[in-house]
XYZ file of C-alpha atoms in Angstrom:
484
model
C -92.478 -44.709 70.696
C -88.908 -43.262 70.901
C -87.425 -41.643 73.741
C -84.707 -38.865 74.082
C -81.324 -40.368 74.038
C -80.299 -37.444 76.303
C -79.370 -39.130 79.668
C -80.175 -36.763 83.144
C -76.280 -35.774 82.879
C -76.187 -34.944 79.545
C -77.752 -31.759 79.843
C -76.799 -28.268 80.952
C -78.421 -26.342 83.866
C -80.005 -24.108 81.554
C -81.287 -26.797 79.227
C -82.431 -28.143 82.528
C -84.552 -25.611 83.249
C -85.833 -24.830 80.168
C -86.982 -28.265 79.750
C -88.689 -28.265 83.077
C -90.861 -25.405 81.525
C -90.251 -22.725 84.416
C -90.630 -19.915 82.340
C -93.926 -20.838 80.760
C -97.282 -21.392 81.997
C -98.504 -25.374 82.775
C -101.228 -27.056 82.961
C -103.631 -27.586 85.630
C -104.257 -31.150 86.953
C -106.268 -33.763 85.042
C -105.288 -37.684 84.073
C -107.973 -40.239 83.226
C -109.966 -42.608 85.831
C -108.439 -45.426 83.977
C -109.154 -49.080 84.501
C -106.338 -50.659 87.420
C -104.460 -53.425 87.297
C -102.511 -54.963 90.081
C -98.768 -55.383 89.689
C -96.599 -57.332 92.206
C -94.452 -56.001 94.712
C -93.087 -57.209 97.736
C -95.314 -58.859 100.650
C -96.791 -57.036 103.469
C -96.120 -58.729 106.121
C -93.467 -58.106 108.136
C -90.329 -60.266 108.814
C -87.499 -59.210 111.646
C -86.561 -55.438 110.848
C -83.489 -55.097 108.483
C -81.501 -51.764 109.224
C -81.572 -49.698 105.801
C -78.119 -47.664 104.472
C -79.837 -44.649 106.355
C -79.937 -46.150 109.806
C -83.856 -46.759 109.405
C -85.415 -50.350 110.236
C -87.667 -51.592 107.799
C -91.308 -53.662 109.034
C -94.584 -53.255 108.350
C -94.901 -50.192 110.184
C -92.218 -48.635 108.477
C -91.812 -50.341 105.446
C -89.416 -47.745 103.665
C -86.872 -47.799 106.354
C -87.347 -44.675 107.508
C -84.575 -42.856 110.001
C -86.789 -41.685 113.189
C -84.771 -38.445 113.563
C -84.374 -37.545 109.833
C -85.308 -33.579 108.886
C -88.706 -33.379 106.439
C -89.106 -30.983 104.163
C -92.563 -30.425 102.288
C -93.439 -27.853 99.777
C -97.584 -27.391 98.919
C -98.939 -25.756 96.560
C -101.292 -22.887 98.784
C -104.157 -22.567 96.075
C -107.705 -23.835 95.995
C -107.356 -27.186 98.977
C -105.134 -24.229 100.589
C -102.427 -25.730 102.798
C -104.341 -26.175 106.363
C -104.752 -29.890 105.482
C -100.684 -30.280 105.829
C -99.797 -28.159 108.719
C -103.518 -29.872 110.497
C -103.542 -33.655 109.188
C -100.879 -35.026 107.288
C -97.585 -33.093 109.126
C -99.133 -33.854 113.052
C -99.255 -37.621 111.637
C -95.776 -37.946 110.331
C -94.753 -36.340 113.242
C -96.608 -38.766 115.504
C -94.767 -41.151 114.444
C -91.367 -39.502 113.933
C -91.497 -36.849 116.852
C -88.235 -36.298 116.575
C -88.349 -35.707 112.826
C -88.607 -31.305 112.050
C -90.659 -31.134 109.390
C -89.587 -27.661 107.409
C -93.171 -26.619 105.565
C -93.320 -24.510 102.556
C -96.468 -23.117 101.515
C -96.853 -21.060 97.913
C -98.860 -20.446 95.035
C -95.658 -19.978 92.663
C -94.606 -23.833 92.719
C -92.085 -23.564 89.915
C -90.463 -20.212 90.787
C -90.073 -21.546 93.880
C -88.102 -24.384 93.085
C -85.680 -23.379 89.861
C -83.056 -22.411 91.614
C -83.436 -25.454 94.419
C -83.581 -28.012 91.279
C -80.759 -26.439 89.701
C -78.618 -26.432 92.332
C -79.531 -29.904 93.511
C -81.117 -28.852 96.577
C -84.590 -30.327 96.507
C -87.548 -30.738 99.406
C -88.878 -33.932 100.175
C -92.005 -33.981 99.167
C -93.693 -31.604 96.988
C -97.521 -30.519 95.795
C -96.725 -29.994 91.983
C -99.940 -28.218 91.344
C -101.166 -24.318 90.218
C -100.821 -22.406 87.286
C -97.248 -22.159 87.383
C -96.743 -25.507 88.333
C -93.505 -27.686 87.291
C -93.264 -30.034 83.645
C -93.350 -33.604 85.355
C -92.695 -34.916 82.507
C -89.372 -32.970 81.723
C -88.570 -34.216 86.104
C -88.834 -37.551 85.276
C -87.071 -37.312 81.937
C -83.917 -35.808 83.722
C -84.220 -38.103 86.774
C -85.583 -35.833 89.431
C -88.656 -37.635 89.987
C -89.002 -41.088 92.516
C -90.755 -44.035 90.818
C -93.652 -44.395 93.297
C -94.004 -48.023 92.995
C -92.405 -49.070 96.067
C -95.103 -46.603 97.565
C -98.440 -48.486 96.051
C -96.934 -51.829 96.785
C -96.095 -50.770 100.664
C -98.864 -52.054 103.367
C -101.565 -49.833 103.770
C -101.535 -47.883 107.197
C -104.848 -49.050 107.857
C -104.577 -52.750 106.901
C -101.381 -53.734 106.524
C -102.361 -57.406 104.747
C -103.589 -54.847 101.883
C -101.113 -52.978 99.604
C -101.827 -49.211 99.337
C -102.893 -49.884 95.873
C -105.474 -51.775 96.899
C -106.919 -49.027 98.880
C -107.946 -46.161 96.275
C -110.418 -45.902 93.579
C -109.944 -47.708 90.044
C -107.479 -46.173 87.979
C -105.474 -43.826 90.703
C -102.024 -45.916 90.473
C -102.513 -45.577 86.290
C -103.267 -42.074 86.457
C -100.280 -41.297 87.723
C -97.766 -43.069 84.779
C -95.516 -41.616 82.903
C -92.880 -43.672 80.455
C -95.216 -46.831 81.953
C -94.269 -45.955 85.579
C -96.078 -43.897 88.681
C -94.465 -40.991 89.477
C -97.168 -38.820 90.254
C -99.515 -40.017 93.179
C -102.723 -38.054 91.956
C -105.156 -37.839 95.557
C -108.213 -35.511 94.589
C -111.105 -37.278 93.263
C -112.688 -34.135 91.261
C -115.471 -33.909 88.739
C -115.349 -31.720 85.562
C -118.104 -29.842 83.872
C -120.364 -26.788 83.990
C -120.988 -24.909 87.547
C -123.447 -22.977 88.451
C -125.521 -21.806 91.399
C -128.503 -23.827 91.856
C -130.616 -21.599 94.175
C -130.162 -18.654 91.489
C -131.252 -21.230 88.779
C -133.990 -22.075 90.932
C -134.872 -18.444 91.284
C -135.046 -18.192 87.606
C -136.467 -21.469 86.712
C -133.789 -22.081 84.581
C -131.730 -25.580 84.452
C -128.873 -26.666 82.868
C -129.052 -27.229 79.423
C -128.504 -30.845 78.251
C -128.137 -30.292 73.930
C -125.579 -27.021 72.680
C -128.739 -25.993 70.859
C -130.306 -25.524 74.876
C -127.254 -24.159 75.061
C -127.909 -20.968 73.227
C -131.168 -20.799 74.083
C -130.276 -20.378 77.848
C -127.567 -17.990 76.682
C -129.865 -15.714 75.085
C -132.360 -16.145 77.769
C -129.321 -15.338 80.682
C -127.888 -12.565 78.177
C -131.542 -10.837 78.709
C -131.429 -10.836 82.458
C -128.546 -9.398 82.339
C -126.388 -12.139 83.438
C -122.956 -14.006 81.252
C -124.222 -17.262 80.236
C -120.976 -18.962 80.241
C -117.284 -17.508 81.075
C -114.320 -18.844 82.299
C -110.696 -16.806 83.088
C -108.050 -16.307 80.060
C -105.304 -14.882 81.664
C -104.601 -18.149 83.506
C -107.260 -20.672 83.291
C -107.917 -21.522 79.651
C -107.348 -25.029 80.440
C -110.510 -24.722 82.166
C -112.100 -24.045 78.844
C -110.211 -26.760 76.713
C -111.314 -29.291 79.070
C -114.619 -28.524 77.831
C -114.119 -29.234 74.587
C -112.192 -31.985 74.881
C -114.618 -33.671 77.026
C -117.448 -32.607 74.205
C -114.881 -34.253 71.961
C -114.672 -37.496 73.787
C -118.068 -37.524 74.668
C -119.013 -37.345 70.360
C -116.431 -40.137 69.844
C -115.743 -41.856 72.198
C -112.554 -42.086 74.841
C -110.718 -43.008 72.092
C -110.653 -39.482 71.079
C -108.311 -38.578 73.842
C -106.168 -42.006 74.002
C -105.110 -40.511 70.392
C -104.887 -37.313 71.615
C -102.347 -38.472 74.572
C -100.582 -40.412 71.905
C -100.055 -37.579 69.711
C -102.179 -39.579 66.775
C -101.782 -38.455 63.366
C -104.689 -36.345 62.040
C -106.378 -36.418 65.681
C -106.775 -33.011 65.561
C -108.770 -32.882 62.575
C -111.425 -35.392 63.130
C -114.898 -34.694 62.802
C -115.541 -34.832 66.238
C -112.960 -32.221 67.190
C -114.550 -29.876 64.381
C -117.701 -30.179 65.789
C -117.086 -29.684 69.488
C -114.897 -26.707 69.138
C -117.260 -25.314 66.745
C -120.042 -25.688 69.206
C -118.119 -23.731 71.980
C -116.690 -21.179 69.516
C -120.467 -20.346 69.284
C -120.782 -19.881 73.321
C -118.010 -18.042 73.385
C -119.331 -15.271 71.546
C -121.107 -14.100 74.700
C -118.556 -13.868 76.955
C -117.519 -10.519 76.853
C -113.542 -9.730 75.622
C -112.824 -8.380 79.141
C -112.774 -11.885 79.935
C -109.537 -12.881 78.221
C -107.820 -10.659 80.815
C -109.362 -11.693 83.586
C -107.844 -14.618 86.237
C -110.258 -17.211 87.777
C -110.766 -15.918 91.188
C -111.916 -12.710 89.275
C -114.448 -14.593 87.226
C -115.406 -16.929 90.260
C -115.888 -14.114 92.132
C -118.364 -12.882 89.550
C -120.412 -15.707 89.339
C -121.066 -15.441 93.147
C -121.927 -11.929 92.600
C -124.768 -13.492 90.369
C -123.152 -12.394 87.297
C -121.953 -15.479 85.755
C -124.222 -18.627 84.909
C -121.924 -21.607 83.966
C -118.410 -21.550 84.932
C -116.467 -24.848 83.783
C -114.314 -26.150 86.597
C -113.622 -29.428 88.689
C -114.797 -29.908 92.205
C -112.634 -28.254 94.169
C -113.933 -24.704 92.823
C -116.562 -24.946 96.380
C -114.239 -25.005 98.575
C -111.670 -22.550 96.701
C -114.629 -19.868 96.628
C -116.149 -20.798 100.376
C -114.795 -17.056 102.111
C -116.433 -14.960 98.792
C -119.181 -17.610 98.317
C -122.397 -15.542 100.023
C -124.797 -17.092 101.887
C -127.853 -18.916 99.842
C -125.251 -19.474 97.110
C -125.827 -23.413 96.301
C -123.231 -25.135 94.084
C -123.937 -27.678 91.545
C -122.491 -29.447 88.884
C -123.943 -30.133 85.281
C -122.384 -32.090 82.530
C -121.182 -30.402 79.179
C -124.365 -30.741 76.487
C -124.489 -32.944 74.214
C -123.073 -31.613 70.446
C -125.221 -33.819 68.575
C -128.238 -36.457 68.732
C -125.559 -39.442 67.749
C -122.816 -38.776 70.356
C -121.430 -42.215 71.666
C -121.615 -40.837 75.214
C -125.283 -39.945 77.015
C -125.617 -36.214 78.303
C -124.785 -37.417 81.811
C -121.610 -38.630 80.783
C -118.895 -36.775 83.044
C -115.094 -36.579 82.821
C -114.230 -37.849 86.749
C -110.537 -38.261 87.608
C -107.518 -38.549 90.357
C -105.943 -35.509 90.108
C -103.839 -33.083 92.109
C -100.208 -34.270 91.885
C -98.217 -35.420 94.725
C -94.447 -36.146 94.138
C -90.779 -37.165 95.529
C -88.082 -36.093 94.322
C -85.412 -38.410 93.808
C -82.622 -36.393 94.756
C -83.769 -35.214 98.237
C -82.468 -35.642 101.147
C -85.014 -37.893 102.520
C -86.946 -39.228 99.938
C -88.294 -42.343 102.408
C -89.535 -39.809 104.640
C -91.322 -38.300 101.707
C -92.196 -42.121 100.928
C -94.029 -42.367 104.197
C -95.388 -39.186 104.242
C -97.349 -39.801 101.260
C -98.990 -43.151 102.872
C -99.724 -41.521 105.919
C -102.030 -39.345 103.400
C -103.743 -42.440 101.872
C -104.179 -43.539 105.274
C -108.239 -43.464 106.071
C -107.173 -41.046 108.688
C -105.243 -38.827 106.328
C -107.962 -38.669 103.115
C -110.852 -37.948 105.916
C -108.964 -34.953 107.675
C -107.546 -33.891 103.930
C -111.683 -33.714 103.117
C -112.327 -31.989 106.170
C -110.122 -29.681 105.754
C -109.990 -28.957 102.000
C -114.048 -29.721 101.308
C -112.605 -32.071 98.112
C -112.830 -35.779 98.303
C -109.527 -38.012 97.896
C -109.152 -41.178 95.836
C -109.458 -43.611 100.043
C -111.484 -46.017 99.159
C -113.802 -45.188 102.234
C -112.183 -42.662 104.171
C -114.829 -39.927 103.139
C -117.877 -42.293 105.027
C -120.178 -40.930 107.153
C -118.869 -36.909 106.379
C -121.516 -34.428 106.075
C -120.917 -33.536 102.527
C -121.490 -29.664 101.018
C -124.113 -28.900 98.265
C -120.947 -28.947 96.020
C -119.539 -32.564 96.629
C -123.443 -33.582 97.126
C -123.763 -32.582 93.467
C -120.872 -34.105 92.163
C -122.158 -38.057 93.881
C -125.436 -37.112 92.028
C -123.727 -36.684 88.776
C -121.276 -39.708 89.225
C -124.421 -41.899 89.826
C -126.352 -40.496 86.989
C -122.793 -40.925 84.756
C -122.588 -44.389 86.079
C -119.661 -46.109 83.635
C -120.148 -42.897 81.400
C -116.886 -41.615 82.494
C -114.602 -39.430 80.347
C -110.702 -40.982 80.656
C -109.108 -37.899 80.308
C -105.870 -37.198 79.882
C -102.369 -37.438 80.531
C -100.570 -35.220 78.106
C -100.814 -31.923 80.054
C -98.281 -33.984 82.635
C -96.263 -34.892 79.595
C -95.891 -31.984 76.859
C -95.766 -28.819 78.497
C -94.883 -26.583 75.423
C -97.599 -27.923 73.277
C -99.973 -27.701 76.467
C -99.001 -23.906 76.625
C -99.981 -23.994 73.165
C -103.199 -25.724 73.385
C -103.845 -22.387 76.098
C -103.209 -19.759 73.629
C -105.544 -21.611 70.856
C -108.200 -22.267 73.146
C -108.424 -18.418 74.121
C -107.982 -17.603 70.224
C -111.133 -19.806 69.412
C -113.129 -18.902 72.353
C -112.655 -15.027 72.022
C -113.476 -14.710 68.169
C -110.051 -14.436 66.811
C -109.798 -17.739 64.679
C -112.099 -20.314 63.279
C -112.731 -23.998 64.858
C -111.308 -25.511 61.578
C -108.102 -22.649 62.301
C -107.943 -24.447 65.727
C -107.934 -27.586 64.652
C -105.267 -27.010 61.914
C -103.284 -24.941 64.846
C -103.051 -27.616 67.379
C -102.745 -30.607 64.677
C -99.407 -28.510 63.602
C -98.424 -28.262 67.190
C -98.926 -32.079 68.063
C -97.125 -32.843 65.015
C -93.989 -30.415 66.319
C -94.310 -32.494 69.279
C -93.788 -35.828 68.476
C -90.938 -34.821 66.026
C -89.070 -33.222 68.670
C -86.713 -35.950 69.028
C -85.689 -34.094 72.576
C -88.961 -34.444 74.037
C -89.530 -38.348 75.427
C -92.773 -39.587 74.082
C -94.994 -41.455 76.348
C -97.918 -44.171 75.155
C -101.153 -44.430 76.495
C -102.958 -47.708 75.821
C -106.458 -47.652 78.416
């Protein structure tokens, strides 16, 4: 597919930052569990130490070359893993091995606000958790240069086994997950499940369970509506990705993964297929009870409400236990469910999840020490780094491992229950929220449209078909191909 011909130089500082999306709302993270494939890099073992151009000496140990004394700065993203698992785990680490490195940490929840000016004026951090609501356009970074291709990273020894490659050390499909124009930028490190929360000792209470067919679906909803409690609700104001995950997934799950390979690829007519029809039609239909109030709501609000006992299903990915765990009262048990099933002749089983790497880690290629943020992103896929990230965060990374032997919360408990029921049922969703920012944004605004009564699923449909179709003939915007 054709690419910009704008070159990082080309553009203005204001066409800079209107391409990096600063002023508009992203998405949240999500990029298929796709199927790896080992590419070759150089060998891990370690000959005699060659001094790099920044007075570092390469080896196994330090196989980016890293200057001992150089000054670290790394910018997180303080939202649901909070930031305790930097300034606990992954900073003491780097600095255990560099202690004369200062490492400068920035913690905040406004990611891209943060960072405009520092991108525009060329000075950048290190190493940066690209992640929230307001989160930056990686696609647009990489497009205009700012972003390090991370494949010096994956082909690096591991710090645990150093005859291994890092990319030999995470879960199927991590390295892929993080592609974009057919490289890895991104080094996604949460391992989250997606699908349809609720609290099992209330459901237990009510001898309800989850319901496994949309026409359960409304049954429940009527039967929750009675006691007083929302069925289903999820936060408008700033999470309606949250919702369009769900009917995506529904999508996929009618269809096949297919579905969302097309949708990635900005497929003609995608939009419009039967499958999309029928799965936003069958959550329009939920969506009538949630109550308008909820459109102007943000998702701690409605989180907050469902441990109140207020809310039923709330459709999130697994890090929603641990973001909730100083409002979540005691008793409260989270548990996952998959979406239903639309109809009896969906490709996908019921227990067919949507399970990804997610959370997106990046370097920026103009920084001042982008080895150090190199090696500060092995030290996290380090054994040592994942565990403490789990133990401090309560999410599980993509270590192959490093999680072994942890007491795990009802939350993560339910999510290994539901990845062993999916078994290969996995949803491999989706890479075009890292990619298309403005037609993400737009995907937001339709979602809340359909799921608050304002327009029709075949209105949706026709709305984000016209939107994908602005996309890919926006010869500005670089288009990316998905083929797994």
């Amino acid at each position: 597919m054709s690419n910009s011909a704008r070159t990082p130089g080309d553009i203005t500082r204001r066409q800079m930052l209107r391409r990096l999306g600063m002023t508009v709302l992203a998405a949240g993270p999500g990029a298929g569990l796709l199927s790896a494939c080992a590419v070759g890099g150089p060998s891990a073992s370690s000959a005699a130490p060659t001094a790099t151009a920044s007075g570092g000496a390469v080896s196994a140990a330090n196989p980016f070359g890293v200057a001992a004394d150089a000054p670290l700065e790394v910018v997180i993203f303080k939202g649901g893993l909070g930031d305790g698992y930097a300034l606990e785990v992954h900073e003491p680490l780097y600095n255990k091995k560099f202690p004369q490195a200062k490492i400068k940490h920035v913690a905040t929840q406004q990611i891209a606000q943060t960072l405009q000016p520092r991108f525009a004026g060329g000075d950048v951090p290190d190493m940066i958790a690209n992640s929230g609501t307001n989160l930056m356009d990686n696609g647009a970074l990489q497009q205009e240069g700012q972003l390090l291709d991370l494949t010096e990273l994956w082909d690096a020894p591991s710090v645990d086994d150093p005859s291994k490659k890092v990319r030999d050390t995470v879960a199927p499909g991590t390295v892929e997950s993080g592609y974009i124009d057919g490289k890895p930028y991104l080094m996604n490190y949460v391992f989250s499940a997606y699908g349809l929360w609720y609290d099992s000792a209330l459901f237990q209470e009510k001898g309800w369970t989850p319901p496994k067919t949309f026409a359960e679906f409304k049954t429940f909803a009527e039967t929750a509506k009675a006691a007083g409690i929302t069925p289903f609700a999820y936060a408008g104001k700033n999470a309606a990705y949250y919702a369009y995950w769900m009917i995506l997934i529904s999508a996929a799950k009618i269809e096949g993964n297919q579905l969302l390979i097309d949708v990635d690829n900005l497929a003609d007519g995608v939009w419009q297929r039967e499958s999309m029809k029928q799965s936003a039609a069958a959550w329009a239909e939920i969506g009538k009870y949630m109550d308008k109030s909820f459109e102007g709501l943000i998702h701690t609000e409605v989180q907050l409400r469902q441990n109140q006992g207020k809310v039923a299903l709330y459709p999130s990915g697994s890090w929603l236990e641990n973001e909730q765990k100083s409002q979540t009262p005691e008793g409260f048990k989270y548990a996952l469910a998959p979406t239903p099933s639309v109809t009896a002749a969906d490709k996908m089983p019921y227990e067919a999840i949507r399970a990804t790497a997610g959370e997106a880690y990046i370097v920026p290629a103009k920084g001042k020490n982008p080895k150090g943020g190199l090696e500060y992103l092995r030290i996290m896929l380090s054994k040592e780094g994942a565990r403490g990230f789990t133990e401090k965060s309560g999410n599980i990374t993509v270590v192959t491992g490093a999680a072994d032997g942890l007491e795990l919360s009802p939350g993560n408990a339910s999510v290994n229950a539901a990845q062993s029921a999916a078994g290969e049922n996995i949803v491999t969703y989706s890479s075009f929220e890292n990619w298309y920012k403005e037609f993400e944004t737009e995907l937001r605004k339709q979602t809340n449209a359909l799921m608050f009564g304002r327009i029709s699923a075949d209105e949706f449909c026709a709305k984000m078909q016209a939107a994908a179709d602005k996309t890919k003939a926006d010869s500005s915007i670089t288009k990316q191909n998905r083929t797994v």
